[in-house]
Structure formats: structure tokens, C-alpha cells
mmCIF file of N, CA and C in Angstrom:
data_model
loop_
_atom_site.group_PDB
_atom_site.id
_atom_site.type_symbol
_atom_site.label_atom_id
_atom_site.label_comp_id
_atom_site.label_asym_id
_atom_site.label_seq_id
_atom_site.Cartn_x
_atom_site.Cartn_y
_atom_site.Cartn_z
ATOM 1 N N MET A 1 -7.663 -21.270 17.927
ATOM 2 C CA MET A 1 -7.370 -22.056 16.747
ATOM 3 C C MET A 1 -8.615 -22.106 15.860
ATOM 4 N N VAL A 2 -8.417 -21.945 14.574
ATOM 5 C CA VAL A 2 -9.524 -22.014 13.622
ATOM 6 C C VAL A 2 -9.792 -23.482 13.315
ATOM 7 N N PRO A 3 -11.035 -23.934 13.516
ATOM 8 C CA PRO A 3 -11.340 -25.337 13.223
ATOM 9 C C PRO A 3 -11.019 -25.678 11.773
ATOM 10 N N ARG A 4 -10.592 -26.903 11.551
ATOM 11 C CA ARG A 4 -10.232 -27.352 10.205
ATOM 12 C C ARG A 4 -11.369 -27.093 9.216
ATOM 13 N N SER A 5 -12.610 -27.260 9.655
ATOM 14 C CA SER A 5 -13.751 -27.067 8.757
ATOM 15 C C SER A 5 -13.905 -25.614 8.315
ATOM 16 N N ARG A 6 -13.271 -24.680 9.010
ATOM 17 C CA ARG A 6 -13.391 -23.268 8.654
ATOM 18 C C ARG A 6 -12.160 -22.722 7.946
ATOM 19 N N ARG A 7 -11.181 -23.550 7.700
ATOM 20 C CA ARG A 7 -9.988 -23.104 6.986
ATOM 21 C C ARG A 7 -10.273 -23.101 5.489
ATOM 22 N N PRO A 8 -9.765 -22.099 4.766
ATOM 23 C CA PRO A 8 -10.034 -22.065 3.330
ATOM 24 C C PRO A 8 -9.400 -23.250 2.614
ATOM 25 N N THR A 9 -10.191 -23.914 1.791
ATOM 26 C CA THR A 9 -9.682 -25.048 1.018
ATOM 27 C C THR A 9 -9.763 -24.762 -0.478
ATOM 28 N N ALA A 10 -10.283 -23.618 -0.823
ATOM 29 C CA ALA A 10 -10.390 -23.191 -2.217
ATOM 30 C C ALA A 10 -9.950 -21.732 -2.272
ATOM 31 N N PRO A 11 -9.670 -21.231 -3.452
ATOM 32 C CA PRO A 11 -9.263 -19.830 -3.543
ATOM 33 C C PRO A 11 -10.254 -18.909 -2.835
ATOM 34 N N LEU A 12 -9.711 -17.994 -2.073
ATOM 35 C CA LEU A 12 -10.508 -17.061 -1.286
ATOM 36 C C LEU A 12 -10.281 -15.673 -1.856
ATOM 37 N N ASP A 13 -11.340 -15.040 -2.322
ATOM 38 C CA ASP A 13 -11.224 -13.709 -2.908
ATOM 39 C C ASP A 13 -11.137 -12.644 -1.823
ATOM 40 N N ALA A 14 -12.039 -12.720 -0.840
ATOM 41 C CA ALA A 14 -12.081 -11.705 0.210
ATOM 42 C C ALA A 14 -12.739 -12.273 1.457
ATOM 43 N N ALA A 15 -12.417 -11.652 2.600
ATOM 44 C CA ALA A 15 -13.043 -12.054 3.863
ATOM 45 C C ALA A 15 -13.173 -10.840 4.766
ATOM 46 N N LEU A 16 -14.346 -10.698 5.384
ATOM 47 C CA LEU A 16 -14.580 -9.691 6.414
ATOM 48 C C LEU A 16 -14.439 -10.414 7.743
ATOM 49 N N ILE A 17 -13.517 -9.975 8.577
ATOM 50 C CA ILE A 17 -13.221 -10.691 9.811
ATOM 51 C C ILE A 17 -13.359 -9.751 10.998
ATOM 52 N N ASP A 18 -14.219 -10.131 11.934
ATOM 53 C CA ASP A 18 -14.383 -9.373 13.167
ATOM 54 C C ASP A 18 -13.182 -9.653 14.064
ATOM 55 N N ILE A 19 -12.596 -8.614 14.624
ATOM 56 C CA ILE A 19 -11.435 -8.793 15.497
ATOM 57 C C ILE A 19 -11.841 -9.451 16.810
ATOM 58 N N GLY A 20 -12.997 -9.095 17.349
ATOM 59 C CA GLY A 20 -13.420 -9.593 18.658
ATOM 60 C C GLY A 20 -14.245 -10.857 18.592
ATOM 61 N N LEU A 21 -13.663 -11.946 18.128
ATOM 62 C CA LEU A 21 -14.367 -13.228 18.053
ATOM 63 C C LEU A 21 -14.346 -13.921 19.413
ATOM 64 N N PRO A 22 -15.344 -14.755 19.703
ATOM 65 C CA PRO A 22 -15.417 -15.373 21.031
ATOM 66 C C PRO A 22 -14.342 -16.427 21.315
ATOM 67 N N ASP A 23 -13.973 -17.253 20.351
ATOM 68 C CA ASP A 23 -13.035 -18.345 20.609
ATOM 69 C C ASP A 23 -11.589 -18.018 20.257
ATOM 70 N N CYS A 24 -11.382 -17.085 19.362
ATOM 71 C CA CYS A 24 -10.034 -16.637 18.998
ATOM 72 C C CYS A 24 -10.189 -15.241 18.419
ATOM 73 N N ASP A 25 -9.093 -14.502 18.374
ATOM 74 C CA ASP A 25 -9.261 -13.152 17.831
ATOM 75 C C ASP A 25 -9.072 -13.140 16.317
ATOM 76 N N GLY A 26 -9.582 -12.101 15.701
ATOM 77 C CA GLY A 26 -9.521 -11.986 14.253
ATOM 78 C C GLY A 26 -8.109 -11.865 13.713
ATOM 79 N N TYR A 27 -7.186 -11.373 14.545
ATOM 80 C CA TYR A 27 -5.789 -11.296 14.116
ATOM 81 C C TYR A 27 -5.255 -12.700 13.841
ATOM 82 N N ASP A 28 -5.588 -13.632 14.738
ATOM 83 C CA ASP A 28 -5.145 -15.018 14.560
ATOM 84 C C ASP A 28 -5.785 -15.629 13.312
ATOM 85 N N VAL A 29 -7.059 -15.327 13.098
ATOM 86 C CA VAL A 29 -7.748 -15.833 11.904
ATOM 87 C C VAL A 29 -7.041 -15.333 10.641
ATOM 88 N N ALA A 30 -6.702 -14.044 10.609
ATOM 89 C CA ALA A 30 -6.016 -13.481 9.435
ATOM 90 C C ALA A 30 -4.663 -14.150 9.216
ATOM 91 N N ARG A 31 -3.906 -14.337 10.289
ATOM 92 C CA ARG A 31 -2.596 -14.991 10.151
ATOM 93 C C ARG A 31 -2.747 -16.409 9.617
ATOM 94 N N ARG A 32 -3.752 -17.119 10.099
ATOM 95 C CA ARG A 32 -3.968 -18.496 9.639
ATOM 96 C C ARG A 32 -4.385 -18.532 8.167
ATOM 97 N N ILE A 33 -5.243 -17.608 7.777
ATOM 98 C CA ILE A 33 -5.640 -17.542 6.364
ATOM 99 C C ILE A 33 -4.419 -17.240 5.498
ATOM 100 N N ARG A 34 -3.620 -16.275 5.902
ATOM 101 C CA ARG A 34 -2.428 -15.903 5.131
ATOM 102 C C ARG A 34 -1.424 -17.050 5.029
ATOM 103 N N SER A 35 -1.439 -17.960 6.000
ATOM 104 C CA SER A 35 -0.472 -19.061 5.993
ATOM 105 C C SER A 35 -0.856 -20.188 5.038
ATOM 106 N N THR A 36 -2.060 -20.120 4.461
ATOM 107 C CA THR A 36 -2.496 -21.156 3.528
ATOM 108 C C THR A 36 -2.198 -20.723 2.098
ATOM 109 N N PRO A 37 -2.015 -21.681 1.208
ATOM 110 C CA PRO A 37 -1.766 -21.309 -0.193
ATOM 111 C C PRO A 37 -2.897 -20.468 -0.783
ATOM 112 N N HIS A 38 -4.129 -20.751 -0.401
ATOM 113 C CA HIS A 38 -5.281 -20.036 -0.962
ATOM 114 C C HIS A 38 -5.484 -18.667 -0.324
ATOM 115 N N GLY A 39 -4.860 -18.422 0.810
ATOM 116 C CA GLY A 39 -5.084 -17.170 1.517
ATOM 117 C C GLY A 39 -4.061 -16.089 1.267
ATOM 118 N N LYS A 40 -3.035 -16.408 0.528
ATOM 119 C CA LYS A 40 -1.953 -15.441 0.325
ATOM 120 C C LYS A 40 -2.389 -14.207 -0.467
ATOM 121 N N THR A 41 -3.327 -14.381 -1.387
ATOM 122 C CA THR A 41 -3.756 -13.255 -2.223
ATOM 123 C C THR A 41 -5.149 -12.747 -1.870
ATOM 124 N N ALA A 42 -5.766 -13.310 -0.856
ATOM 125 C CA ALA A 42 -7.110 -12.884 -0.456
ATOM 126 C C ALA A 42 -7.080 -11.451 0.071
ATOM 127 N N TYR A 43 -8.180 -10.762 -0.095
ATOM 128 C CA TYR A 43 -8.341 -9.405 0.423
ATOM 129 C C TYR A 43 -9.010 -9.522 1.787
ATOM 130 N N LEU A 44 -8.280 -9.194 2.855
ATOM 131 C CA LEU A 44 -8.790 -9.353 4.217
ATOM 132 C C LEU A 44 -9.127 -7.998 4.819
ATOM 133 N N VAL A 45 -10.351 -7.894 5.332
ATOM 134 C CA VAL A 45 -10.838 -6.665 5.943
ATOM 135 C C VAL A 45 -11.108 -6.918 7.415
ATOM 136 N N ALA A 46 -10.474 -6.129 8.278
ATOM 137 C CA ALA A 46 -10.717 -6.201 9.718
ATOM 138 C C ALA A 46 -11.914 -5.317 10.047
ATOM 139 N N LEU A 47 -12.892 -5.878 10.741
ATOM 140 C CA LEU A 47 -14.037 -5.113 11.241
ATOM 141 C C LEU A 47 -13.896 -5.069 12.752
ATOM 142 N N THR A 48 -13.842 -3.867 13.315
ATOM 143 C CA THR A 48 -13.545 -3.758 14.732
ATOM 144 C C THR A 48 -14.067 -2.465 15.330
ATOM 145 N N GLY A 49 -14.168 -2.458 16.627
ATOM 146 C CA GLY A 49 -14.502 -1.248 17.353
ATOM 147 C C GLY A 49 -13.254 -0.498 17.783
ATOM 148 N N TYR A 50 -12.094 -1.080 17.509
ATOM 149 C CA TYR A 50 -10.811 -0.501 17.906
ATOM 150 C C TYR A 50 -10.222 0.284 16.744
ATOM 151 N N GLY A 51 -10.018 1.587 16.934
ATOM 152 C CA GLY A 51 -9.573 2.411 15.820
ATOM 153 C C GLY A 51 -8.343 3.251 16.071
ATOM 154 N N GLN A 52 -7.602 2.946 17.127
ATOM 155 C CA GLN A 52 -6.387 3.704 17.420
ATOM 156 C C GLN A 52 -5.263 3.310 16.450
ATOM 157 N N PRO A 53 -4.261 4.164 16.292
ATOM 158 C CA PRO A 53 -3.149 3.838 15.384
ATOM 159 C C PRO A 53 -2.494 2.485 15.691
ATOM 160 N N ASP A 54 -2.325 2.147 16.958
ATOM 161 C CA ASP A 54 -1.743 0.840 17.302
ATOM 162 C C ASP A 54 -2.634 -0.306 16.837
ATOM 163 N N ASP A 55 -3.950 -0.118 16.911
ATOM 164 C CA ASP A 55 -4.885 -1.147 16.449
ATOM 165 C C ASP A 55 -4.741 -1.353 14.945
ATOM 166 N N ARG A 56 -4.592 -0.276 14.215
ATOM 167 C CA ARG A 56 -4.419 -0.361 12.758
ATOM 168 C C ARG A 56 -3.096 -1.044 12.401
ATOM 169 N N ARG A 57 -2.042 -0.714 13.136
ATOM 170 C CA ARG A 57 -0.741 -1.360 12.893
ATOM 171 C C ARG A 57 -0.811 -2.854 13.194
ATOM 172 N N ARG A 58 -1.502 -3.201 14.274
ATOM 173 C CA ARG A 58 -1.637 -4.617 14.633
ATOM 174 C C ARG A 58 -2.397 -5.377 13.542
ATOM 175 N N ALA A 59 -3.442 -4.763 12.992
ATOM 176 C CA ALA A 59 -4.204 -5.402 11.914
ATOM 177 C C ALA A 59 -3.323 -5.590 10.679
ATOM 178 N N GLU A 60 -2.553 -4.587 10.347
ATOM 179 C CA GLU A 60 -1.661 -4.693 9.188
ATOM 180 C C GLU A 60 -0.617 -5.790 9.413
ATOM 181 N N ALA A 61 -0.062 -5.852 10.609
ATOM 182 C CA ALA A 61 0.945 -6.873 10.920
ATOM 183 C C ALA A 61 0.366 -8.285 10.847
ATOM 184 N N ALA A 62 -0.925 -8.419 11.140
ATOM 185 C CA ALA A 62 -1.577 -9.733 11.095
ATOM 186 C C ALA A 62 -1.914 -10.153 9.666
ATOM 187 N N GLY A 63 -1.837 -9.214 8.715
ATOM 188 C CA GLY A 63 -2.098 -9.557 7.323
ATOM 189 C C GLY A 63 -3.354 -8.957 6.730
ATOM 190 N N PHE A 64 -4.030 -8.080 7.480
ATOM 191 C CA PHE A 64 -5.219 -7.431 6.930
ATOM 192 C C PHE A 64 -4.822 -6.386 5.891
ATOM 193 N N ASP A 65 -5.648 -6.248 4.859
ATOM 194 C CA ASP A 65 -5.437 -5.228 3.838
ATOM 195 C C ASP A 65 -6.106 -3.920 4.213
ATOM 196 N N THR A 66 -7.211 -4.010 4.931
ATOM 197 C CA THR A 66 -8.001 -2.839 5.308
ATOM 198 C C THR A 66 -8.502 -3.010 6.728
ATOM 199 N N HIS A 67 -8.617 -1.884 7.435
ATOM 200 C CA HIS A 67 -9.067 -1.871 8.828
ATOM 201 C C HIS A 67 -10.261 -0.921 8.904
ATOM 202 N N LEU A 68 -11.462 -1.448 9.124
ATOM 203 C CA LEU A 68 -12.670 -0.626 9.207
ATOM 204 C C LEU A 68 -13.187 -0.624 10.636
ATOM 205 N N VAL A 69 -13.495 0.576 11.137
ATOM 206 C CA VAL A 69 -13.986 0.725 12.504
ATOM 207 C C VAL A 69 -15.504 0.790 12.491
ATOM 208 N N LYS A 70 -16.118 -0.016 13.360
ATOM 209 C CA LYS A 70 -17.577 -0.052 13.483
ATOM 210 C C LYS A 70 -18.066 1.235 14.142
ATOM 211 N N PRO A 71 -19.265 1.665 13.816
ATOM 212 C CA PRO A 71 -20.171 1.096 12.821
ATOM 213 C C PRO A 71 -19.686 1.425 11.411
ATOM 214 N N VAL A 72 -19.870 0.483 10.519
ATOM 215 C CA VAL A 72 -19.408 0.619 9.138
ATOM 216 C C VAL A 72 -20.611 0.762 8.221
ATOM 217 N N ASP A 73 -20.541 1.724 7.308
ATOM 218 C CA ASP A 73 -21.566 1.866 6.278
ATOM 219 C C ASP A 73 -21.590 0.555 5.486
ATOM 220 N N PRO A 74 -22.758 -0.057 5.287
ATOM 221 C CA PRO A 74 -22.835 -1.353 4.606
ATOM 222 C C PRO A 74 -22.182 -1.387 3.220
ATOM 223 N N SER A 75 -22.091 -0.258 2.539
ATOM 224 C CA SER A 75 -21.473 -0.245 1.209
ATOM 225 C C SER A 75 -19.951 -0.143 1.275
ATOM 226 N N ARG A 76 -19.412 0.200 2.416
ATOM 227 C CA ARG A 76 -17.969 0.456 2.534
ATOM 228 C C ARG A 76 -17.100 -0.761 2.232
ATOM 229 N N PRO A 77 -17.360 -1.947 2.788
ATOM 230 C CA PRO A 77 -16.492 -3.090 2.452
ATOM 231 C C PRO A 77 -16.457 -3.389 0.954
ATOM 232 N N ARG A 78 -17.597 -3.323 0.295
ATOM 233 C CA ARG A 78 -17.638 -3.606 -1.150
ATOM 234 C C ARG A 78 -16.847 -2.559 -1.927
ATOM 235 N N THR A 79 -17.046 -1.290 -1.614
ATOM 236 C CA THR A 79 -16.325 -0.215 -2.296
ATOM 237 C C THR A 79 -14.826 -0.353 -2.083
ATOM 238 N N THR A 80 -14.429 -0.652 -0.858
ATOM 239 C CA THR A 80 -13.015 -0.817 -0.537
ATOM 240 C C THR A 80 -12.421 -1.981 -1.315
ATOM 241 N N HIS A 81 -13.156 -3.087 -1.393
ATOM 242 C CA HIS A 81 -12.680 -4.263 -2.127
ATOM 243 C C HIS A 81 -12.572 -3.959 -3.619
ATOM 244 N N GLU A 82 -13.554 -3.279 -4.175
ATOM 245 C CA GLU A 82 -13.511 -2.932 -5.602
ATOM 246 C C GLU A 82 -12.324 -2.022 -5.906
ATOM 247 N N ASP A 83 -12.051 -1.064 -5.021
ATOM 248 C CA ASP A 83 -10.891 -0.188 -5.201
ATOM 249 C C ASP A 83 -9.600 -1.005 -5.185
ATOM 250 N N HIS A 84 -9.519 -1.955 -4.286
ATOM 251 C CA HIS A 84 -8.340 -2.819 -4.181
ATOM 252 C C HIS A 84 -8.150 -3.631 -5.463
ATOM 253 N N ARG A 85 -9.218 -4.198 -5.979
ATOM 254 C CA ARG A 85 -9.131 -5.034 -7.184
ATOM 255 C C ARG A 85 -8.690 -4.218 -8.396
ATOM 256 N N ARG A 86 -9.107 -2.959 -8.473
ATOM 257 C CA ARG A 86 -8.707 -2.107 -9.597
ATOM 258 C C ARG A 86 -7.200 -1.853 -9.604
ATOM 259 N N ARG A 87 -6.605 -1.812 -8.425
ATOM 260 C CA ARG A 87 -5.164 -1.553 -8.335
ATOM 261 C C ARG A 87 -4.347 -2.745 -8.801
ATOM 262 N N PHE A 88 -4.932 -3.934 -8.768
ATOM 263 C CA PHE A 88 -4.172 -5.142 -9.118
ATOM 264 C C PHE A 88 -4.767 -5.761 -10.307
#
């Protein structure tokens, strides 16, 4: 469960979320963000060491817009987000 203090309370533009979190997984975090009014339009990026097709499908089903496999080039999340914003 995501603590109340960590739930978005203002518009959220984007979030980089690690799938392998210690207290809950990133899939749950993405679902919780998507369930809030402010999280419906946020750009969510999964950062993970898991890169199989099933892992990508699971990330998409949880509400992620992009699935990046570690190690990630530091410029990649920004470039991916900028590309996404241009489409909308």
C-alpha cells in the first residue's frame, strides 16, 4: 500500500517508478496513481531489470506508458517523455 503522504495530491506530469520496490511493487504504485483524479493523465515510466514480453505486458496493464529496462541511459526517460508530450 502506498502511504497517504506519497499519494499524488496535485497534478502529476510524470513519474519514474521502479518495479522492484521493497514495500510494494511498482505495478501497484502505478495502479494507485492511475486511480486518483490527478494520476489519470500522468506519464508513467516503469524502470526495471525485467524485460521479457510478459513483463512489458504486465507494465502496460498496470497503467505504465513506457517500460525501460535497466541499465537506462540517463537521457532516455526525458527523451521518451518529450516524445510522448509532442503526440498529445
